[in-house]
Each structure stands twice: as C-alpha cells, then as structure tokens.
Amino acid sequence: MMYPKTAAVLGLMFLLLLLAMLFFYTSPPNTRNNILFLDRAKTETCRTTSEGVITNALLRLVIPESLQVPKPNILKGRDDVLTVTPWLAPIVWEGTFNPLLMENIYKPKNISIAVTVFAVGKYIRFLKDFLETAEKYFFVGFRVHVYVFTDQPNDVPKVKMGPDRQLTMRSVASSKRWQEISARRMELIQMLIEEKLHGNTDYIFCLDVDSKFHGPWGPESLGGLVAVLHPGYYRDDRSKFPYERRSASRAYLAPEVGDFYYCGGAFGGLLQEVLRLAQTCRQNFEADAQEGIEAAWQEESHLNKYMWVNKPTKVLSPEYLWQDFKAINPEIHVIRFSGIIKNYEEIRPN
Ligand code: UD2
C-alpha cells in the first residue's frame, strides 16, 4: 500500500512531466532547433545541422594571433560606391576586404562549397572554359565540388582539378525551350541539396555556364543568403528594373518597391538558405505556370521577388558577374566573373 504523501509526490512528478512534454511539443520549431543547436555546438563541427541551424564554428571569425595585416582606416574606404545596404548587409567591392584576412578566417574551418552549373544543348561548348577558369580563380585551396547538369554526359570535358576539388555529373533532359532549361534549374538545385548535399556541404553557389572567371572569387563572398548585383541595372532607378510587372504573377513587384536588380546567373549562400530560395522560386514558378503565366525573366524574376522579401545577408558587386560586351565602368576595379558574348539565335533551342 502507498502512503498518501508518496502518492502525492508521485502525482506531482507525473504532472510536471506531462507539463514538460506539453511545452516541448507545442513550442514553435525554432525553440526546438535552439535546443539541438546547443547540443551540436558542443561538438564544434563546422557543418550546418540538418535543421539548417549554423554551428558556432561557422560563425566565429577567428584568426591566428600573430597574423599581420594593415590596420583598418575608419576615415578612409571606398567612397564611390555603396558598401552596405540599408539593412546592414555588406556589399562586396574590391577594396572593401582584405583577402589575406579572409583566407585566414575561413581556411581553418575546412568548409565545403558546392557549385551548380547547367550545360544543356549547345551550352555544353562553354563548359570547358568555365571549369578551367574556375580551377584558376574560384575558391582556390578550398574544398569545392562542382555539379554539372547536362544532357550530354559524354561531352563533358576532362579538366584537371586541384586537390580537394571534384566534379560530379547529373543527367538532365534536354528541352526545346531555353526558358524551361533556365527556370527548371531551381527544381534541380532543390533536389540536389535534398538528395546529395544535405549534411555534408556548407555553402553552395549556382552559376551560369556561359561565363568565365577572370579574377579571384573567394571567402569574401560567403554569407547566409548571397545575391549579385546585375551588371546591366546596378546604376539604374528601380523604375527601370525588369521585374515582373504583371500582378497575376507570383513574381510581381510593384513600381514603388525593390532595392536592387539581382542576377539569375549567380547566387548562393548557406545550403539551407539556398534550399529555401530554390523551393520558393520553384513553387511560385510552377503555380504561375498552372495559371498560364511565365514571369518576364523566368526564375530570375522569382529570385528578385524572393530577395525583396528575404533580404540577402551579403550582396556581391557586379565584379562577380560582369558582361564581356559592356564597357568597364570606373567603379569596377576588377572583374572576377563575366558572361561571354554569345549569339542567342544560334545557341538557343528556340
Ligand atoms: C539571364 C540570366 C540567367 C537567367 C536568364 C533568365 C545572368 C547573367 N543571366 O541570362 O541566369 O536568369 O536571364 O532565364 O544573370 N542553359 C543551358 N542551355 C540552354 C539555355 C540555358 O544550359 O539552351 C543554362 C546555362 O547554364 C545558361 C543558363 O541556363 O548559362 C541561363 O541561360 P542564358 O544564359 O541563355 O540566359 P540569359 O543570357 O538570358
């Protein structure tokens, strides 16, 4: 027989247990993620957790104590361009960062970077230069895994890759419409992240193939959600941006909104952030398609809508995606990546 006092204590304990369980299962997902975050942080790994929470090791900006770099001058810097957005995200231009410092912060983290590039139909001819110049300039000395999506796996050029760098091919169907090839990238990026990269990759960049690297592109470009200013519109007023202007589309942006016009040809960030972007753009693109509407610049329009609402945490200047046919403006001190001149009529399937 149980004493009434013991029964009361046991009853109280049971009630407390019930309350704790109720709190755990009814609390918002973020609170639960934080609990996981604290657990994972103890292991000091450098990955994002499966829930997309960044571990402390990725966030800390640690340098070797003896590293010698010039002192930053608080009164002097780039004064010809905007270097920070109104929501306090850095805008990366040559002269706004110290490459040696960035290397020393990010190399010890042993981060892994995935790159997606699509070479479908005649665009396969651009792949060799893209890959060869990436070897020379893109995250040299880091762990880089390039994923080539193509309908011609046998024609993917063999390019000698540095240590810790590798290439994987993924087969995709060809299409009779270039718009479809370009827009389907969001769906395929989403699938790649979910099926292959989840849990083993930190950052991802999604790049156009008809482009070449001409200068260093490194850890200064890393961020949660990274967008690149489109070289064709960065000096323009928002009224000139080629946003989707039909309110029937989910990519619609009204004339009185918009920060910048961003490229569809280069974007990236932490894996979970890019997954969210790709999922959203894909869903909106497909929902539009069901209603018979295709945004003015396909996935680029949806990306611009996404970035208006979900502000990028880092913005890359047009140094990170220039266009070979454009005269170089004085504020462009280095070209890191640039679209080659192509004959659209000849190269596209439609
Ligand atoms: C812009 C964007 C592009 C995309 C497009 C709108 C830049 C520099 N470019 O470029 O990213 O947002 O507008 O749809 O921001 N592709 C093939 N085979 C094809 C057609 C396209 O593989 O037959 C792939 C390829 O990786 C190419 C990309 O899709 O780089 C974009 O196509 P594009 O270069 O023809 O698009 P473009 O120049 O209009």
Short mmCIF file of C-alpha atoms and ligand atoms in Angstrom, two decimals:
data_model
loop_
_atom_site.label_atom_id
_atom_site.label_comp_id
_atom_site.label_asym_id
_atom_site.label_seq_id
_atom_site.Cartn_x
_atom_site.Cartn_y
_atom_site.Cartn_z
CA MET A 1 0.00 0.00 0.00
CA MET A 2 1.29 3.50 -0.87
CA TYR A 3 1.41 6.26 1.77
CA PRO A 4 -0.79 9.25 0.82
CA LYS A 5 2.33 11.53 0.97
CA THR A 6 4.28 9.35 -1.51
CA ALA A 7 1.28 9.19 -3.79
CA ALA A 8 1.01 12.99 -3.74
CA VAL A 9 4.75 13.40 -4.61
CA LEU A 10 4.48 10.85 -7.42
CA GLY A 11 1.35 12.57 -8.72
CA LEU A 12 3.11 15.93 -8.70
CA MET A 13 6.12 14.49 -10.57
CA PHE A 14 3.82 12.95 -13.17
CA LEU A 15 2.07 16.28 -13.62
CA LEU A 16 5.41 18.09 -14.08
CA LEU A 17 6.49 15.50 -16.65
CA LEU A 18 3.25 15.99 -18.53
CA LEU A 19 3.70 19.78 -18.50
CA ALA A 20 7.31 19.48 -19.78
CA MET A 21 6.17 17.23 -22.65
CA LEU A 22 3.33 19.59 -23.47
CA PHE A 23 5.77 22.54 -23.59
CA PHE A 24 8.20 20.69 -25.89
CA TYR A 25 5.63 19.58 -28.41
CA THR A 26 3.65 22.81 -28.54
CA SER A 27 6.63 25.21 -28.62
CA PRO A 28 7.47 26.75 -32.05
CA PRO A 29 10.03 24.81 -34.14
CA ASN A 30 12.69 27.49 -33.56
CA THR A 31 12.75 26.88 -29.83
CA ARG A 32 13.29 23.18 -30.51
CA ASN A 33 16.02 23.92 -33.05
CA ASN A 34 17.78 26.01 -30.45
CA ILE A 35 17.91 23.01 -28.16
CA LEU A 36 19.54 21.00 -30.97
CA PHE A 37 21.80 23.91 -31.76
CA LEU A 38 23.22 23.92 -28.25
CA ASP A 39 23.85 20.17 -28.38
CA ARG A 40 25.60 20.34 -31.74
CA ALA A 41 27.68 23.35 -30.76
CA LYS A 42 29.38 21.27 -28.11
CA THR A 43 30.90 19.07 -30.82
CA GLU A 44 32.37 22.14 -32.57
CA THR A 45 31.74 20.71 -36.00
CA CYS A 46 31.80 23.08 -38.92
CA ARG A 47 28.55 21.99 -40.59
CA THR A 48 25.07 23.35 -40.61
CA THR A 49 22.83 20.96 -38.72
CA SER A 50 20.16 19.03 -40.56
CA GLU A 51 17.67 21.62 -39.29
CA GLY A 52 19.64 24.35 -41.01
CA VAL A 53 20.98 25.90 -37.81
CA ILE A 54 24.55 27.13 -38.18
CA THR A 55 27.02 25.85 -35.63
CA ASN A 56 29.19 28.28 -33.72
CA ALA A 57 32.29 27.13 -35.55
CA LEU A 58 30.94 28.52 -38.82
CA LEU A 59 30.01 31.84 -37.27
CA ARG A 60 33.19 32.66 -35.36
CA LEU A 61 35.69 34.88 -37.13
CA VAL A 62 38.95 33.62 -35.61
CA ILE A 63 42.45 34.43 -36.90
CA PRO A 64 45.94 33.25 -35.93
CA GLU A 65 47.11 35.58 -33.15
CA SER A 66 50.33 36.55 -34.93
CA LEU A 67 48.75 37.41 -38.31
CA GLN A 68 49.97 40.80 -39.50
CA VAL A 69 47.57 42.88 -41.59
CA PRO A 70 47.28 46.64 -42.08
CA LYS A 71 45.12 48.47 -39.57
CA PRO A 72 41.68 49.37 -40.97
CA ASN A 73 41.32 53.13 -41.51
CA ILE A 74 37.95 54.24 -40.19
CA LEU A 75 38.07 57.51 -42.16
CA LYS A 76 39.07 56.04 -45.49
CA GLY A 77 37.45 53.45 -47.72
CA ARG A 78 35.53 53.14 -50.98
CA ASP A 79 33.57 56.38 -51.23
CA ASP A 80 32.46 55.98 -54.86
CA VAL A 81 30.02 53.14 -54.22
CA LEU A 82 27.55 51.94 -51.61
CA THR A 83 29.32 49.35 -49.43
CA VAL A 84 26.50 48.48 -47.05
CA THR A 85 22.79 48.05 -47.69
CA PRO A 86 20.12 49.86 -45.66
CA TRP A 87 19.56 46.56 -43.81
CA LEU A 88 23.29 46.46 -42.97
CA ALA A 89 24.44 43.69 -45.29
CA PRO A 90 27.92 44.26 -46.76
CA ILE A 91 28.19 45.00 -50.49
CA VAL A 92 31.46 43.44 -51.60
CA TRP A 93 33.71 45.50 -53.87
CA GLU A 94 37.44 45.33 -54.43
CA GLY A 95 38.99 47.39 -51.65
CA THR A 96 36.35 46.59 -49.01
CA PHE A 97 38.05 43.46 -47.65
CA ASN A 98 41.50 42.03 -47.03
CA PRO A 99 41.90 38.72 -48.92
CA LEU A 100 44.67 37.51 -46.59
CA LEU A 101 42.46 38.08 -43.57
CA MET A 102 39.52 36.32 -45.19
CA GLU A 103 41.68 33.31 -46.10
CA ASN A 104 43.00 33.08 -42.56
CA ILE A 105 39.50 33.15 -41.13
CA TYR A 106 37.90 30.61 -43.49
CA LYS A 107 40.67 28.13 -44.39
CA PRO A 108 40.91 26.59 -40.90
CA LYS A 109 37.15 25.96 -40.91
CA ASN A 110 37.60 23.32 -43.60
CA ILE A 111 34.34 24.39 -45.22
CA SER A 112 32.95 22.67 -48.30
CA ILE A 113 31.48 24.57 -51.22
CA ALA A 114 29.20 23.12 -53.89
CA VAL A 115 28.79 24.75 -57.30
CA THR A 116 25.98 24.04 -59.73
CA VAL A 117 26.32 24.70 -63.43
CA PHE A 118 23.96 23.71 -66.23
CA ALA A 119 25.24 22.86 -69.71
CA VAL A 120 22.27 21.71 -71.75
CA GLY A 121 22.13 21.57 -75.55
CA LYS A 122 24.64 23.81 -77.28
CA TYR A 123 25.65 25.41 -73.98
CA ILE A 124 27.96 22.42 -73.42
CA ARG A 125 30.53 24.28 -75.51
CA PHE A 126 31.01 26.84 -72.69
CA LEU A 127 31.76 24.27 -70.03
CA LYS A 128 35.50 23.78 -70.65
CA ASP A 129 36.40 27.44 -70.17
CA PHE A 130 34.09 27.70 -67.19
CA LEU A 131 35.72 24.73 -65.46
CA GLU A 132 39.30 25.64 -66.37
CA THR A 133 38.98 29.22 -65.18
CA ALA A 134 37.17 28.08 -62.01
CA GLU A 135 40.26 25.98 -61.21
CA LYS A 136 42.38 29.10 -61.51
CA TYR A 137 40.24 31.58 -59.57
CA PHE A 138 37.24 30.13 -57.72
CA PHE A 139 37.91 29.31 -54.05
CA VAL A 140 41.44 28.12 -54.78
CA GLY A 141 42.71 25.94 -51.93
CA PHE A 142 39.20 25.20 -50.59
CA ARG A 143 37.08 22.06 -50.83
CA VAL A 144 35.00 22.59 -53.96
CA HIS A 145 32.57 20.13 -55.56
CA VAL A 146 31.23 21.12 -58.97
CA TYR A 147 27.93 19.57 -60.06
CA VAL A 148 27.47 19.68 -63.83
CA PHE A 149 23.92 19.18 -65.06
CA THR A 150 23.89 18.15 -68.68
CA ASP A 151 22.04 16.17 -71.34
CA GLN A 152 25.39 15.16 -72.92
CA PRO A 153 27.45 13.44 -70.22
CA ASN A 154 29.88 12.04 -72.82
CA ASP A 155 30.87 15.53 -73.91
CA VAL A 156 31.79 16.88 -70.52
CA PRO A 157 35.43 17.95 -70.88
CA LYS A 158 38.09 16.34 -68.71
CA VAL A 159 39.61 19.19 -66.77
CA LYS A 160 42.48 18.61 -64.37
CA MET A 161 41.26 19.56 -60.92
CA GLY A 162 43.30 20.54 -57.87
CA PRO A 163 43.44 18.57 -54.64
CA ASP A 164 40.18 18.66 -52.70
CA ARG A 165 38.28 19.61 -55.82
CA GLN A 166 35.94 17.28 -57.68
CA LEU A 167 33.27 17.16 -60.34
CA THR A 168 30.08 15.13 -60.50
CA MET A 169 27.76 14.88 -63.47
CA ARG A 170 23.99 14.77 -63.20
CA SER A 171 21.92 13.89 -66.24
CA VAL A 172 19.07 16.17 -67.18
CA ALA A 173 16.59 16.04 -70.02
CA SER A 174 17.07 18.44 -72.89
CA SER A 175 14.30 20.84 -73.78
CA LYS A 176 13.01 22.67 -76.81
CA ARG A 177 12.60 25.89 -74.80
CA TRP A 178 15.55 27.76 -73.27
CA GLN A 179 13.16 29.38 -70.80
CA GLU A 180 12.35 25.95 -69.42
CA ILE A 181 16.02 24.94 -69.12
CA SER A 182 16.84 28.12 -67.28
CA ALA A 183 13.80 28.00 -64.99
CA ARG A 184 13.99 24.28 -64.15
CA ARG A 185 17.33 24.92 -62.51
CA MET A 186 15.57 25.85 -59.25
CA GLU A 187 13.85 22.46 -59.09
CA LEU A 188 17.09 20.59 -59.83
CA ILE A 189 19.08 22.63 -57.32
CA GLN A 190 16.44 21.85 -54.71
CA MET A 191 16.66 18.12 -55.49
CA LEU A 192 20.46 18.14 -55.42
CA ILE A 193 20.51 19.75 -52.00
CA GLU A 194 17.88 17.41 -50.59
CA GLU A 195 19.32 14.21 -52.08
CA LYS A 196 23.08 14.73 -52.02
CA LEU A 197 24.35 17.77 -50.19
CA HIS A 198 22.27 17.76 -47.05
CA GLY A 199 24.56 17.34 -44.04
CA ASN A 200 27.88 17.28 -45.93
CA THR A 201 28.14 20.71 -47.59
CA ASP A 202 28.25 24.16 -46.04
CA TYR A 203 27.82 26.62 -48.90
CA ILE A 204 26.53 26.49 -52.47
CA PHE A 205 26.86 28.82 -55.45
CA CYS A 206 24.68 28.49 -58.56
CA LEU A 207 26.33 29.91 -61.66
CA ASP A 208 25.64 30.42 -65.38
CA VAL A 209 27.86 28.32 -67.66
CA ASP A 210 28.29 30.89 -70.44
CA SER A 211 30.78 32.78 -68.30
CA LYS A 212 34.44 32.72 -67.33
CA PHE A 213 36.40 33.60 -64.22
CA HIS A 214 38.97 36.37 -64.67
CA GLY A 215 39.89 37.21 -61.09
CA PRO A 216 39.84 35.74 -57.60
CA TRP A 217 36.46 34.79 -56.11
CA GLY A 218 36.95 33.56 -52.56
CA PRO A 219 35.67 33.51 -48.98
CA GLU A 220 34.77 37.20 -49.02
CA SER A 221 31.69 36.08 -50.96
CA LEU A 222 30.41 33.74 -48.23
CA GLY A 223 27.22 34.59 -46.40
CA GLY A 224 23.83 33.27 -45.37
CA LEU A 225 21.98 34.39 -48.48
CA VAL A 226 24.18 35.87 -51.23
CA ALA A 227 22.92 37.86 -54.22
CA VAL A 228 24.86 39.51 -57.05
CA LEU A 229 24.03 42.95 -58.46
CA HIS A 230 23.11 42.63 -62.12
CA PRO A 231 25.72 44.48 -64.21
CA GLY A 232 23.08 45.85 -66.54
CA TYR A 233 20.96 47.66 -63.94
CA TYR A 234 23.02 48.49 -60.87
CA ARG A 235 23.21 52.19 -61.72
CA ASP A 236 19.51 52.45 -62.58
CA ASP A 237 16.47 53.61 -60.72
CA ARG A 238 14.06 50.89 -59.64
CA SER A 239 11.55 52.01 -62.27
CA LYS A 240 13.97 50.67 -64.91
CA PHE A 241 14.41 47.23 -63.29
CA PRO A 242 12.97 44.45 -65.47
CA TYR A 243 10.98 42.97 -62.57
CA GLU A 244 7.81 41.07 -63.35
CA ARG A 245 5.20 43.82 -63.56
CA ARG A 246 2.02 41.79 -64.10
CA SER A 247 0.19 41.40 -60.81
CA ALA A 248 -1.13 37.99 -61.92
CA SER A 249 2.35 36.51 -61.40
CA ARG A 250 3.75 35.50 -58.03
CA ALA A 251 6.97 37.25 -59.06
CA TYR A 252 5.16 40.59 -59.28
CA LEU A 253 6.87 43.62 -57.80
CA ALA A 254 5.05 46.95 -57.74
CA PRO A 255 6.77 50.03 -59.24
CA GLU A 256 7.32 51.56 -55.79
CA VAL A 257 9.25 48.60 -54.32
CA GLY A 258 12.64 46.93 -54.94
CA ASP A 259 16.17 47.50 -53.66
CA PHE A 260 18.38 46.27 -56.49
CA TYR A 261 18.08 44.07 -59.56
CA TYR A 262 19.91 40.81 -58.89
CA CYS A 263 21.31 38.27 -61.38
CA GLY A 264 19.80 34.88 -62.02
CA GLY A 265 23.26 33.87 -63.24
CA ALA A 266 24.97 33.87 -59.83
CA PHE A 267 23.60 33.45 -56.34
CA GLY A 268 24.38 31.32 -53.32
CA GLY A 269 24.88 31.09 -49.59
CA LEU A 270 24.44 28.57 -46.86
CA LEU A 271 22.91 25.33 -48.05
CA GLN A 272 19.66 25.69 -46.10
CA GLU A 273 19.15 29.28 -47.25
CA VAL A 274 19.59 28.36 -50.91
CA LEU A 275 17.29 25.38 -50.43
CA ARG A 276 14.58 27.69 -49.14
CA LEU A 277 15.13 30.09 -52.03
CA ALA A 278 15.06 27.30 -54.65
CA GLN A 279 11.93 25.70 -53.13
CA THR A 280 10.07 29.01 -53.05
CA CYS A 281 11.05 30.07 -56.57
CA ARG A 282 10.19 26.64 -57.94
CA GLN A 283 6.79 26.54 -56.22
CA ASN A 284 5.91 30.03 -57.39
CA PHE A 285 7.14 29.37 -60.92
CA GLU A 286 5.08 26.16 -61.13
CA ALA A 287 1.96 27.73 -59.61
CA ASP A 288 2.26 30.55 -62.16
CA ALA A 289 2.68 28.01 -64.97
CA GLN A 290 -0.53 26.25 -63.94
CA GLU A 291 -2.31 29.54 -64.38
CA GLY A 292 -0.66 30.04 -67.77
CA ILE A 293 1.80 32.77 -66.79
CA GLU A 294 5.59 32.81 -67.10
CA ALA A 295 7.46 35.65 -65.40
CA ALA A 296 9.33 38.11 -67.62
CA TRP A 297 12.76 36.65 -66.75
CA GLN A 298 11.70 33.23 -65.55
CA GLU A 299 13.49 32.16 -62.34
CA GLU A 300 15.42 35.45 -62.24
CA SER A 301 12.12 37.31 -61.70
CA HIS A 302 11.15 34.92 -58.90
CA LEU A 303 14.61 35.27 -57.37
CA ASN A 304 14.23 39.05 -57.36
CA LYS A 305 10.85 38.78 -55.67
CA TYR A 306 12.34 36.41 -53.07
CA MET A 307 15.28 38.74 -52.37
CA TRP A 308 12.97 41.72 -51.90
CA VAL A 309 11.15 39.94 -49.10
CA ASN A 310 14.08 37.88 -47.77
CA LYS A 311 16.95 40.37 -47.79
CA PRO A 312 20.31 38.92 -48.79
CA THR A 313 22.82 38.92 -45.95
CA LYS A 314 25.63 39.67 -48.39
CA VAL A 315 25.46 41.45 -51.73
CA LEU A 316 28.22 40.99 -54.29
CA SER A 317 29.06 43.87 -56.60
CA PRO A 318 28.91 43.41 -60.41
CA GLU A 319 32.61 42.42 -60.23
CA TYR A 320 31.11 38.98 -59.52
CA LEU A 321 29.12 38.86 -62.74
CA TRP A 322 30.06 41.29 -65.43
CA GLN A 323 29.26 41.00 -69.15
CA ASP A 324 32.06 40.93 -71.71
CA PHE A 325 30.15 43.18 -74.12
CA LYS A 326 29.88 46.00 -71.58
CA ALA A 327 32.43 48.81 -71.33
CA ILE A 328 34.03 48.72 -67.88
CA ASN A 329 32.78 51.47 -65.54
CA PRO A 330 35.27 53.29 -63.28
CA GLU A 331 33.90 51.75 -60.08
CA ILE A 332 34.74 48.27 -61.38
CA HIS A 333 38.36 47.75 -60.26
CA VAL A 334 38.48 44.04 -61.01
CA ILE A 335 36.35 41.62 -63.00
CA ARG A 336 36.08 38.27 -61.27
CA PHE A 337 33.46 36.51 -63.38
CA SER A 338 31.93 37.64 -66.65
CA GLY A 339 29.37 36.45 -69.18
CA ILE A 340 30.85 35.82 -72.61
CA ILE A 341 29.44 37.31 -75.79
CA LYS A 342 27.10 34.83 -77.43
CA ASN A 343 24.78 34.70 -80.37
CA TYR A 344 21.42 33.98 -78.75
CA GLU A 345 19.75 32.99 -82.02
CA GLU A 346 22.40 30.43 -82.81
CA ILE A 347 22.87 29.00 -79.32
CA ARG A 348 19.34 28.68 -78.00
CA PRO A 349 16.96 25.85 -78.95
CA ASN A 350 14.11 28.32 -79.65
C1 UD2 B 1 19.82 35.81 -67.79
C2 UD2 B 1 20.49 35.30 -66.56
C3 UD2 B 1 20.20 33.81 -66.42
C4 UD2 B 1 18.70 33.55 -66.36
C5 UD2 B 1 18.03 34.18 -67.59
C6 UD2 B 1 16.54 34.20 -67.44
C7 UD2 B 1 22.54 36.45 -65.90
C8 UD2 B 1 23.90 36.80 -66.32
N1 UD2 B 1 21.90 35.58 -66.69
O1 UD2 B 1 20.63 35.30 -68.83
O2 UD2 B 1 20.81 33.28 -65.26
O3 UD2 B 1 18.20 34.08 -65.16
O4 UD2 B 1 18.42 35.54 -67.77
O5 UD2 B 1 16.01 32.98 -67.76
O6 UD2 B 1 22.07 36.88 -64.88
N2 UD2 B 1 21.09 26.99 -70.33
C9 UD2 B 1 21.53 25.82 -70.98
N3 UD2 B 1 21.06 25.54 -72.22
C10 UD2 B 1 20.20 26.35 -72.87
C11 UD2 B 1 19.76 27.54 -72.25
C12 UD2 B 1 20.23 27.85 -70.98
O7 UD2 B 1 22.31 25.06 -70.41
O8 UD2 B 1 19.83 26.03 -74.03
C13 UD2 B 1 21.57 27.28 -68.97
C14 UD2 B 1 23.02 27.75 -68.98
O9 UD2 B 1 23.64 27.35 -67.78
C15 UD2 B 1 22.89 29.26 -69.04
C16 UD2 B 1 21.66 29.48 -68.16
O10 UD2 B 1 20.82 28.35 -68.41
O11 UD2 B 1 24.06 29.89 -68.55
C17 UD2 B 1 20.89 30.78 -68.41
O12 UD2 B 1 20.53 30.88 -69.78
P1 UD2 B 1 21.02 32.09 -70.67
O13 UD2 B 1 22.46 32.33 -70.38
O14 UD2 B 1 20.63 31.85 -72.07
O15 UD2 B 1 20.17 33.26 -70.07
P2 UD2 B 1 20.41 34.84 -70.28
O16 UD2 B 1 21.66 35.10 -71.03
O17 UD2 B 1 19.17 35.44 -70.82
#
